[in-house]
mmCIF file of C-alpha atoms and ligand atoms in Angstrom:
data_model
loop_
_atom_site.group_PDB
_atom_site.id
_atom_site.type_symbol
_atom_site.label_atom_id
_atom_site.label_comp_id
_atom_site.label_asym_id
_atom_site.label_seq_id
_atom_site.Cartn_x
_atom_site.Cartn_y
_atom_site.Cartn_z
ATOM 1 C CA MET A 920 127.860 124.229 81.318
ATOM 2 C CA LEU A 921 131.434 123.196 80.805
ATOM 3 C CA ILE A 922 131.875 122.727 84.528
ATOM 4 C CA LYS A 923 134.934 124.263 86.076
ATOM 5 C CA ASN A 924 135.712 123.295 89.624
ATOM 6 C CA PRO A 925 135.115 126.358 91.814
ATOM 7 C CA LEU A 926 137.014 125.000 94.811
ATOM 8 C CA SER A 927 140.090 127.142 94.263
ATOM 9 C CA TRP A 928 138.004 130.184 95.038
ATOM 10 C CA GLN A 929 136.419 130.751 98.398
ATOM 11 C CA LEU A 930 135.015 133.728 100.260
ATOM 12 C CA LYS A 931 136.363 134.726 103.630
ATOM 13 C CA GLU A 932 133.688 134.495 106.302
ATOM 14 C CA ASN A 933 134.184 138.130 107.339
ATOM 15 C CA GLN A 934 133.178 139.283 103.859
ATOM 16 C CA ALA A 935 129.669 137.961 104.333
ATOM 17 C CA THR A 936 126.497 139.146 106.133
ATOM 18 C CA PRO A 937 125.875 142.305 104.158
ATOM 19 C CA GLU A 938 122.101 142.030 104.285
ATOM 20 C CA THR A 939 121.841 143.720 107.692
ATOM 21 C CA ILE A 940 123.427 146.784 106.124
ATOM 22 C CA TYR A 941 121.263 146.318 103.083
ATOM 23 C CA LYS A 942 118.098 146.144 105.181
ATOM 24 C CA GLN A 943 119.094 149.315 107.039
ATOM 25 C CA ARG A 944 119.554 151.043 103.695
ATOM 26 C CA ARG A 945 116.087 149.954 102.594
ATOM 27 C CA ASP A 946 114.562 151.227 105.828
ATOM 28 C CA ILE A 947 116.221 154.617 105.379
ATOM 29 C CA VAL A 948 114.939 154.802 101.834
ATOM 30 C CA LYS A 949 111.419 153.990 103.006
ATOM 31 C CA LYS A 950 111.582 156.579 105.783
ATOM 32 C CA LEU A 951 112.732 159.278 103.420
ATOM 33 C CA GLY A 952 109.903 158.373 101.048
ATOM 34 C CA LEU A 953 112.413 157.896 98.259
ATOM 35 C CA ALA A 954 110.714 154.814 96.863
ATOM 36 C CA ALA A 955 107.763 156.952 95.823
ATOM 37 C CA ALA A 956 110.024 159.496 94.196
ATOM 38 C CA ILE A 957 111.262 157.143 91.506
ATOM 39 C CA THR A 958 108.018 156.400 89.769
ATOM 40 C CA PRO A 959 108.604 157.850 86.329
ATOM 41 C CA PHE A 960 106.072 156.536 83.933
ATOM 42 C CA THR A 961 103.857 153.676 84.986
ATOM 43 C CA SER A 962 100.798 155.810 84.488
ATOM 44 C CA ASN A 963 102.284 157.083 81.273
ATOM 45 C CA ALA A 964 101.759 153.974 79.179
ATOM 46 C CA GLN A 965 100.353 156.030 76.317
ATOM 47 C CA ALA A 966 103.429 158.224 76.074
ATOM 48 C CA SER A 967 105.243 157.919 72.790
ATOM 49 C CA LEU A 968 108.868 156.878 72.660
ATOM 50 C CA PHE A 969 109.683 160.376 71.551
ATOM 51 C CA ASP A 970 107.993 161.915 74.599
ATOM 52 C CA VAL A 971 109.582 159.504 76.991
ATOM 53 C CA PHE A 972 113.162 159.576 75.804
ATOM 54 C CA SER A 973 113.483 163.120 74.514
ATOM 55 C CA ALA A 974 113.275 164.586 78.017
ATOM 56 C CA LYS A 975 116.304 166.721 78.879
ATOM 57 C CA LYS A 976 119.230 164.713 80.161
ATOM 58 C CA ASP A 977 119.725 164.722 83.875
ATOM 59 C CA PRO A 978 123.135 166.296 84.548
ATOM 60 C CA VAL A 979 123.847 163.583 87.104
ATOM 61 C CA ALA A 980 123.901 160.475 84.930
ATOM 62 C CA VAL A 981 123.381 157.088 86.497
ATOM 63 C CA MET A 982 126.905 155.704 86.298
ATOM 64 C CA ASP A 983 128.496 152.360 86.971
ATOM 65 C CA PRO A 984 130.144 150.820 88.769
ATOM 66 C CA ARG A 985 127.792 150.508 91.658
ATOM 67 C CA GLN A 986 125.946 153.723 92.270
ATOM 68 C CA ASP A 987 123.088 153.664 94.778
ATOM 69 C CA LEU A 988 119.827 152.686 93.136
ATOM 70 C CA VAL A 989 116.372 152.462 94.664
ATOM 71 C CA GLY A 990 113.540 150.240 93.553
ATOM 72 C CA ARG A 991 109.927 149.891 94.597
ATOM 73 C CA PRO A 992 109.363 146.717 96.597
ATOM 74 C CA SER A 993 107.447 144.124 94.587
ATOM 75 C CA SER A 994 104.818 141.592 95.636
ATOM 76 C CA LEU A 995 106.502 139.199 93.186
ATOM 77 C CA SER A 996 109.566 138.919 95.428
ATOM 78 C CA THR A 997 110.538 135.649 97.114
ATOM 79 C CA SER A 998 109.508 135.802 100.753
ATOM 80 C CA ASP A 999 110.438 132.360 102.065
ATOM 81 C CA LEU A 1000 114.181 132.129 101.478
ATOM 82 C CA GLU A 1001 117.148 133.959 102.955
ATOM 83 C CA LEU A 1002 119.200 136.222 100.725
ATOM 84 C CA THR A 1003 122.523 135.113 99.333
ATOM 85 C CA PRO A 1004 125.164 137.396 100.881
ATOM 86 C CA GLU A 1005 126.130 140.224 98.552
ATOM 87 C CA PRO A 1006 129.869 139.353 98.359
ATOM 88 C CA LYS A 1007 128.961 135.935 97.004
ATOM 89 C CA VAL A 1008 126.643 137.364 94.353
ATOM 90 C CA LEU A 1009 129.519 139.654 93.366
ATOM 91 C CA THR A 1010 132.228 137.020 93.154
ATOM 92 C CA TYR A 1011 130.672 133.650 92.275
ATOM 93 C CA ASN A 1012 129.871 134.421 88.653
ATOM 94 C CA ASN A 1013 129.477 132.994 85.201
ATOM 95 C CA PHE A 1014 130.452 135.558 82.575
ATOM 96 C CA TYR A 1015 132.615 133.774 80.029
ATOM 97 C CA GLU A 1016 133.568 137.015 78.271
ATOM 98 C CA PHE A 1017 135.676 137.613 81.397
ATOM 99 C CA GLY A 1018 136.878 134.051 81.961
ATOM 100 C CA SER A 1019 135.301 130.668 82.397
ATOM 101 C CA SER A 1020 136.041 129.960 86.051
ATOM 102 C CA LYS A 1021 134.045 131.346 88.937
ATOM 103 C CA GLY A 1022 136.314 133.999 90.493
ATOM 104 C CA GLN A 1023 137.616 135.289 87.154
ATOM 105 C CA PRO A 1024 134.825 137.662 86.032
ATOM 106 C CA ALA A 1025 135.034 139.719 89.247
ATOM 107 C CA GLU A 1026 138.768 140.151 88.657
ATOM 108 C CA LEU A 1027 138.910 140.527 84.889
ATOM 109 C CA ALA A 1028 135.840 142.782 84.561
ATOM 110 C CA LYS A 1029 137.315 145.404 86.892
ATOM 111 C CA GLY A 1030 137.324 148.715 85.058
ATOM 112 C CA PHE A 1031 134.987 147.478 82.312
ATOM 113 C CA GLU A 1032 133.464 150.696 80.953
ATOM 114 C CA THR A 1033 129.700 150.762 80.672
ATOM 115 C CA ARG A 1034 129.299 154.365 79.501
ATOM 116 C CA PRO A 1035 128.423 155.441 76.924
ATOM 117 C CA TRP A 1036 126.079 152.468 76.354
ATOM 118 C CA THR A 1037 123.210 152.128 73.934
ATOM 119 C CA ILE A 1038 120.623 149.424 73.337
ATOM 120 C CA GLU A 1039 119.247 148.927 69.831
ATOM 121 C CA ILE A 1040 115.713 147.557 69.532
ATOM 122 C CA THR A 1041 114.944 146.408 66.000
ATOM 123 C CA GLY A 1042 112.955 143.962 63.880
ATOM 124 C CA GLU A 1043 109.230 143.383 64.170
ATOM 125 C CA VAL A 1044 108.420 146.671 65.911
ATOM 126 C CA ALA A 1045 106.517 149.778 64.846
ATOM 127 C CA LYS A 1046 109.777 151.718 64.876
ATOM 128 C CA SER A 1047 113.355 150.664 65.547
ATOM 129 C CA VAL A 1048 115.093 152.704 68.238
ATOM 130 C CA THR A 1049 118.489 153.150 69.813
ATOM 131 C CA LEU A 1050 118.219 154.044 73.481
ATOM 132 C CA ASP A 1051 120.785 155.439 75.849
ATOM 133 C CA ILE A 1052 121.046 153.415 79.060
ATOM 134 C CA ASP A 1053 120.817 156.482 81.301
ATOM 135 C CA ASP A 1054 117.618 157.615 79.576
ATOM 136 C CA VAL A 1055 116.198 154.145 80.011
ATOM 137 C CA MET A 1056 117.097 154.051 83.695
ATOM 138 C CA LYS A 1057 115.573 157.448 84.314
ATOM 139 C CA ASN A 1058 112.334 156.694 82.536
ATOM 140 C CA MET A 1059 111.469 153.152 83.485
ATOM 141 C CA MET A 1060 109.889 152.221 86.794
ATOM 142 C CA ILE A 1061 112.598 150.439 88.749
ATOM 143 C CA GLU A 1062 111.388 147.734 91.096
ATOM 144 C CA GLU A 1063 113.214 145.536 93.522
ATOM 145 C CA ARG A 1064 112.539 141.878 92.774
ATOM 146 C CA ILE A 1065 113.996 139.265 95.070
ATOM 147 C CA TYR A 1066 114.214 136.173 92.890
ATOM 148 C CA ARG A 1067 115.500 132.650 93.161
ATOM 149 C CA HIS A 1068 118.438 132.323 90.752
ATOM 150 C CA ARG A 1069 119.085 128.725 89.623
ATOM 151 C CA CYS A 1070 122.057 127.871 87.452
ATOM 152 C CA VAL A 1071 121.936 124.805 85.195
ATOM 153 C CA GLU A 1072 125.099 123.704 87.037
ATOM 154 C CA ALA A 1073 122.844 122.924 90.065
ATOM 155 C CA TRP A 1074 123.757 125.803 92.348
ATOM 156 C CA SER A 1075 121.328 128.523 93.355
ATOM 157 C CA MET A 1076 121.072 131.909 95.044
ATOM 158 C CA ASN A 1077 118.346 134.302 96.185
ATOM 159 C CA VAL A 1078 119.124 137.781 94.908
ATOM 160 C CA PRO A 1079 117.536 141.236 95.347
ATOM 161 C CA TRP A 1080 117.673 142.445 91.733
ATOM 162 C CA LEU A 1081 116.612 145.936 90.609
ATOM 163 C CA GLY A 1082 115.016 146.410 87.239
ATOM 164 C CA PHE A 1083 111.980 147.049 85.103
ATOM 165 C CA THR A 1084 109.812 144.634 83.199
ATOM 166 C CA LEU A 1085 110.848 143.723 79.687
ATOM 167 C CA ALA A 1086 107.136 144.052 78.830
ATOM 168 C CA SER A 1087 107.183 147.756 79.743
ATOM 169 C CA LEU A 1088 110.150 148.323 77.426
ATOM 170 C CA LEU A 1089 108.698 146.304 74.531
ATOM 171 C CA LYS A 1090 105.325 148.037 74.767
ATOM 172 C CA LEU A 1091 107.100 151.286 73.948
ATOM 173 C CA VAL A 1092 108.339 149.980 70.610
ATOM 174 C CA LYS A 1093 105.008 148.319 69.777
ATOM 175 C CA PRO A 1094 105.797 144.792 68.577
ATOM 176 C CA THR A 1095 104.039 143.849 65.305
ATOM 177 C CA SER A 1096 101.831 140.756 65.004
ATOM 178 C CA LYS A 1097 104.805 138.941 63.435
ATOM 179 C CA ALA A 1098 106.894 139.307 66.601
ATOM 180 C CA LYS A 1099 106.927 135.725 67.927
ATOM 181 C CA TYR A 1100 110.376 135.732 69.539
ATOM 182 C CA VAL A 1101 112.777 138.183 71.140
ATOM 183 C CA ALA A 1102 116.529 137.807 70.572
ATOM 184 C CA PHE A 1103 119.200 139.418 72.754
ATOM 185 C CA GLU A 1104 122.878 140.072 72.135
ATOM 186 C CA THR A 1105 125.776 140.908 74.452
ATOM 187 C CA LEU A 1106 128.393 143.501 73.530
ATOM 188 C CA TYR A 1107 131.075 142.172 71.180
ATOM 189 C CA ASP A 1108 134.345 143.942 71.892
ATOM 190 C CA PRO A 1109 137.368 141.641 72.296
ATOM 191 C CA LYS A 1110 139.497 144.595 73.416
ATOM 192 C CA LYS A 1111 137.272 145.082 76.451
ATOM 193 C CA MET A 1112 136.197 141.474 76.971
ATOM 194 C CA PRO A 1113 139.288 139.252 77.157
ATOM 195 C CA GLY A 1114 137.300 136.022 76.910
ATOM 196 C CA GLN A 1115 136.204 137.067 73.419
ATOM 197 C CA ALA A 1116 139.829 137.471 72.394
ATOM 198 C CA SER A 1117 141.030 134.146 73.789
ATOM 199 C CA TYR A 1118 139.423 130.809 72.928
ATOM 200 C CA SER A 1119 140.618 129.127 76.123
ATOM 201 C CA LEU A 1120 139.752 132.002 78.487
ATOM 202 C CA GLY A 1121 136.335 132.408 76.833
ATOM 203 C CA GLY A 1122 135.381 128.731 77.116
ATOM 204 C CA GLY A 1123 135.220 128.087 73.363
ATOM 205 C CA ILE A 1124 132.075 130.151 72.843
ATOM 206 C CA ASP A 1125 131.467 131.674 69.429
ATOM 207 C CA TYR A 1126 130.810 135.303 70.495
ATOM 208 C CA PRO A 1127 128.765 137.440 70.772
ATOM 209 C CA TYR A 1128 126.725 135.618 73.428
ATOM 210 C CA VAL A 1129 123.121 135.441 72.223
ATOM 211 C CA GLU A 1130 119.873 134.435 73.904
ATOM 212 C CA GLY A 1131 116.171 134.373 73.156
ATOM 213 C CA LEU A 1132 112.650 134.110 74.541
ATOM 214 C CA THR A 1133 109.230 133.578 73.050
ATOM 215 C CA ILE A 1134 107.186 136.791 72.960
ATOM 216 C CA GLU A 1135 104.879 135.351 75.656
ATOM 217 C CA GLU A 1136 107.863 134.716 77.925
ATOM 218 C CA ALA A 1137 109.211 138.180 77.186
ATOM 219 C CA MET A 1138 105.894 139.817 78.086
ATOM 220 C CA ASN A 1139 105.437 137.844 81.316
ATOM 221 C CA PRO A 1140 105.450 140.220 84.305
ATOM 222 C CA LEU A 1141 108.253 138.215 85.964
ATOM 223 C CA THR A 1142 110.718 138.861 83.135
ATOM 224 C CA LEU A 1143 113.046 141.586 84.311
ATOM 225 C CA MET A 1144 115.481 143.861 82.506
ATOM 226 C CA THR A 1145 117.904 144.149 85.344
ATOM 227 C CA VAL A 1146 120.062 147.179 86.115
ATOM 228 C CA GLY A 1147 121.034 146.589 89.712
ATOM 229 C CA LEU A 1148 121.293 144.355 92.731
ATOM 230 C CA TYR A 1149 121.492 144.866 96.467
ATOM 231 C CA GLY A 1150 120.487 148.542 96.297
ATOM 232 C CA LYS A 1151 123.117 149.481 93.715
ATOM 233 C CA THR A 1152 123.653 149.439 89.971
ATOM 234 C CA LEU A 1153 125.032 146.181 88.558
ATOM 235 C CA ALA A 1154 128.685 145.340 88.922
ATOM 236 C CA PRO A 1155 130.413 144.563 85.603
ATOM 237 C CA GLN A 1156 130.724 140.877 86.492
ATOM 238 C CA ASN A 1157 126.951 140.644 87.008
ATOM 239 C CA GLY A 1158 126.240 142.052 83.549
ATOM 240 C CA ALA A 1159 126.367 145.844 83.825
ATOM 241 C CA PRO A 1160 124.750 147.963 82.732
ATOM 242 C CA LEU A 1161 121.759 145.882 81.615
ATOM 243 C CA ARG A 1162 121.007 142.158 81.721
ATOM 244 C CA LEU A 1163 118.048 139.845 81.553
ATOM 245 C CA ILE A 1164 116.649 137.880 84.500
ATOM 246 C CA VAL A 1165 114.039 135.196 83.811
ATOM 247 C CA PRO A 1166 113.601 133.578 87.224
ATOM 248 C CA TRP A 1167 111.838 130.373 86.140
ATOM 249 C CA LYS A 1168 114.631 129.502 83.709
ATOM 250 C CA TYR A 1169 118.213 128.353 84.173
ATOM 251 C CA GLY A 1170 120.632 131.223 84.712
ATOM 252 C CA PHE A 1171 122.241 130.974 81.269
ATOM 253 C CA LYS A 1172 119.106 132.548 79.768
ATOM 254 C CA GLY A 1173 119.995 135.667 81.810
ATOM 255 C CA ILE A 1174 122.186 137.266 79.153
ATOM 256 C CA LYS A 1175 124.485 140.021 80.420
ATOM 257 C CA SER A 1176 125.643 143.422 79.118
ATOM 258 C CA ILE A 1177 122.962 143.611 76.426
ATOM 259 C CA VAL A 1178 123.407 145.914 73.424
ATOM 260 C CA LYS A 1179 120.781 144.550 71.014
ATOM 261 C CA ILE A 1180 117.197 143.357 71.253
ATOM 262 C CA HIS A 1181 115.645 142.059 68.037
ATOM 263 C CA LEU A 1182 112.041 140.948 67.616
ATOM 264 C CA LEU A 1183 111.475 138.293 64.984
ATOM 265 C CA GLU A 1184 109.182 135.615 63.616
ATOM 266 C CA GLN A 1185 111.547 132.622 63.861
ATOM 267 C CA GLN A 1186 113.135 131.127 66.975
ATOM 268 C CA PRO A 1187 116.606 132.701 67.282
ATOM 269 C CA PRO A 1188 119.828 130.747 67.921
ATOM 270 C CA THR A 1189 121.101 130.749 71.509
ATOM 271 C CA THR A 1190 124.704 130.415 72.666
ATOM 272 C CA TRP A 1191 124.627 127.307 74.880
ATOM 273 C CA ASN A 1192 122.259 125.506 72.552
ATOM 274 C CA LEU A 1193 124.675 126.129 69.665
ATOM 275 C CA LEU A 1194 127.518 124.781 71.784
ATOM 276 C CA ALA A 1195 125.789 121.608 73.061
ATOM 277 C CA ALA A 1196 122.180 121.197 71.884
ATOM 278 C CA GLU A 1197 121.669 117.884 73.680
ATOM 279 C CA GLU A 1198 122.557 119.526 77.008
ATOM 280 C CA TYR A 1199 121.063 123.020 76.786
ATOM 281 C CA GLY A 1200 117.708 123.654 75.148
ATOM 282 C CA PHE A 1201 116.057 126.839 73.965
ATOM 283 C CA TYR A 1202 113.469 126.789 76.768
ATOM 284 C CA ALA A 1203 115.777 125.942 79.684
ATOM 285 C CA ASN A 1204 112.935 126.010 82.208
ATOM 286 C CA VAL A 1205 114.061 124.926 85.665
ATOM 287 C CA ASN A 1206 112.749 121.373 85.927
ATOM 288 C CA PRO A 1207 113.688 118.901 88.683
ATOM 289 C CA ASN A 1208 112.207 116.057 86.598
ATOM 290 C CA VAL A 1209 114.423 116.479 83.553
ATOM 291 C CA ASP A 1210 118.055 115.813 84.347
ATOM 292 C CA HIS A 1211 121.005 117.284 82.558
ATOM 293 C CA PRO A 1212 122.674 114.406 80.659
ATOM 294 C CA ARG A 1213 125.634 114.620 83.065
ATOM 295 C CA TRP A 1214 123.978 115.393 86.421
ATOM 296 C CA SER A 1215 120.685 115.414 88.291
ATOM 297 C CA GLN A 1216 118.541 118.537 88.405
ATOM 298 C CA ALA A 1217 116.424 117.278 91.336
ATOM 299 C CA SER A 1218 118.314 119.327 93.916
ATOM 300 C CA GLU A 1219 120.669 122.289 94.099
ATOM 301 C CA ARG A 1220 123.453 123.685 96.268
ATOM 302 C CA PHE A 1221 122.105 126.894 97.809
ATOM 303 C CA ILE A 1222 124.770 129.559 98.155
ATOM 304 C CA GLY A 1223 124.042 131.333 101.419
ATOM 305 C CA GLU A 1224 125.959 132.135 104.590
ATOM 306 C CA GLY A 1225 129.062 130.130 105.370
ATOM 307 C CA SER A 1226 131.633 128.599 103.094
ATOM 308 C CA LEU A 1227 130.874 127.248 99.665
ATOM 309 C CA PHE A 1228 131.968 123.811 100.867
ATOM 310 C CA SER A 1229 129.290 123.723 103.527
ATOM 311 C CA SER A 1230 126.451 125.133 101.406
ATOM 312 C CA ARG A 1231 123.254 123.163 101.953
ATOM 313 C CA ARG A 1232 121.377 121.193 99.325
ATOM 314 C CA GLN A 1233 117.735 121.981 98.760
ATOM 315 C CA LYS A 1234 115.098 120.529 96.488
ATOM 316 C CA THR A 1235 114.746 122.167 93.109
ATOM 317 C CA LEU A 1236 111.243 123.482 92.495
ATOM 318 C CA MET A 1237 109.376 123.108 89.213
ATOM 319 C CA PHE A 1238 109.801 126.347 87.243
ATOM 320 C CA ASN A 1239 112.054 127.372 90.140
ATOM 321 C CA GLY A 1240 108.937 128.012 92.251
ATOM 322 C CA TYR A 1241 107.204 130.280 89.711
ATOM 323 C CA GLY A 1242 104.789 127.675 88.300
ATOM 324 C CA GLU A 1243 101.713 129.602 89.289
ATOM 325 C CA GLN A 1244 102.767 132.487 87.068
ATOM 326 C CA VAL A 1245 104.236 130.564 84.112
ATOM 327 C CA ALA A 1246 103.095 126.919 83.881
ATOM 328 C CA SER A 1247 100.244 127.908 81.538
ATOM 329 C CA LEU A 1248 102.802 129.106 78.954
ATOM 330 C CA TYR A 1249 103.888 125.491 78.445
ATOM 331 C CA LYS A 1250 100.621 123.556 78.737
ATOM 332 C CA ASN A 1251 100.881 122.212 75.178
ATOM 333 C CA LEU A 1252 104.602 121.521 75.277
ATOM 334 C CA ASP A 1253 106.378 118.248 76.087
ATOM 335 C CA LEU A 1254 108.954 119.521 78.579
ATOM 336 C CA THR A 1255 111.153 116.435 78.302
ATOM 337 C CA LYS A 1256 111.680 117.168 74.599
ATOM 338 C CA ASN A 1257 111.571 120.942 74.910
ATOM 339 C CA TYR A 1258 114.092 121.211 77.746
HETATM 340 N N1 LIG R 1006 125.785 136.312 79.753
HETATM 341 C C1 LIG R 1006 126.889 136.429 79.012
HETATM 342 N N2 LIG R 1006 126.981 137.404 78.092
HETATM 343 N N3 LIG R 1006 127.948 135.573 79.152
HETATM 344 C C2 LIG R 1006 127.901 134.536 80.040
HETATM 345 O O1 LIG R 1006 128.874 133.771 80.128
HETATM 346 N N4 LIG R 1006 126.591 133.329 81.729
HETATM 347 C C3 LIG R 1006 125.215 132.959 82.068
HETATM 348 C C4 LIG R 1006 124.347 134.170 82.415
HETATM 349 N N5 LIG R 1006 124.570 135.237 81.467
HETATM 350 C C5 LIG R 1006 126.726 134.374 80.840
HETATM 351 C C6 LIG R 1006 125.683 135.325 80.690
HETATM 352 C C7 LIG R 1006 125.144 131.986 83.157
HETATM 353 S S1 LIG R 1006 125.639 130.420 82.769
HETATM 354 C C8 LIG R 1006 124.634 132.277 84.382
HETATM 355 S S2 LIG R 1006 124.356 131.072 85.544
HETATM 356 C C9 LIG R 1006 124.342 133.666 84.771
HETATM 357 O O2 LIG R 1006 124.671 134.613 83.745
HETATM 358 C C10 LIG R 1006 125.150 134.026 85.999
HETATM 359 O O3 LIG R 1006 124.820 135.299 86.476
HETATM 360 P P1 LIG R 1006 125.547 135.845 87.777
HETATM 361 O O4 LIG R 1006 127.014 135.710 87.561
HETATM 362 O O5 LIG R 1006 125.122 137.276 87.926
HETATM 363 O O6 LIG R 1006 125.061 134.978 88.927
#
């Protein structure tokens, strides 16, 4: 990334420690049996898109910013690392459409409207569709996935995301045999996203921000279409209303505020690779053995309790600790060349 020094921004200590509250909220949800009540259509894999999304609209739409949202606990969650305090996840952000330094997105994305919001799914699919975000949220099975979140800039977090698998969404549109890659696109609206209107604020990116995965990566059960964090819908600065989280890859693959998903035969262009190909590859798998040309990737600054200055360093894990689930995807690939 074009590193900006985050030292000007710092959380006050009294803003931290939200996870006690968060844990209480989870306990209440469990006691009330609410987790079981949000199980829309796992067993409904055969349902057609028409059946699933033509259901009558719920009068109480799921609105941002930050409505309560419940997800089923997942066995894929990290269990051996403390959570990053919620205020830090909400204020230490990269979202260049709202400014290229760390505190800016939380400030400049205030009031960013995420309704109405549609997601187009096109390309190598049985039928292209345009889906309304509230219909998607009502019909997909929302899980809570606590994942390690590792930025290419060598900082990391551990975040309780809420979302549904990308695989479950793609299965609905039935990818054709030609679908080898999945491309994603962020909203392009310079009136709402000041970084798109200003070259300096937006870090020199040629917008819209675009990302991509291979179809195997997209269908991996870890790959999460994310709609919330810490028991609530996403804040604008974290990519509301819908973003991607691919926990074994550097954070820049986690494209925010998605409006388009396109399945295709050729590898799609990706924003950071277009900007600096020798620094940011298409794969971007977390790899402590392949350094960034300007810094080591062997360790990372974990953002946890306490001030950012005192955050501890920890070893970076191969595939960010998810090797068991994903190493086989890359068995025939030279990871030093395909970084
Ligand atoms: N998506 C868009 N559209 N624009 C961005 O600037 N930054 C990426 C990724 N997704 C970015 C984006 C980077 S570099 C990282 S590390 C993560 O979002 C940060 O996500 P977070 O702010 O929720 O931690």
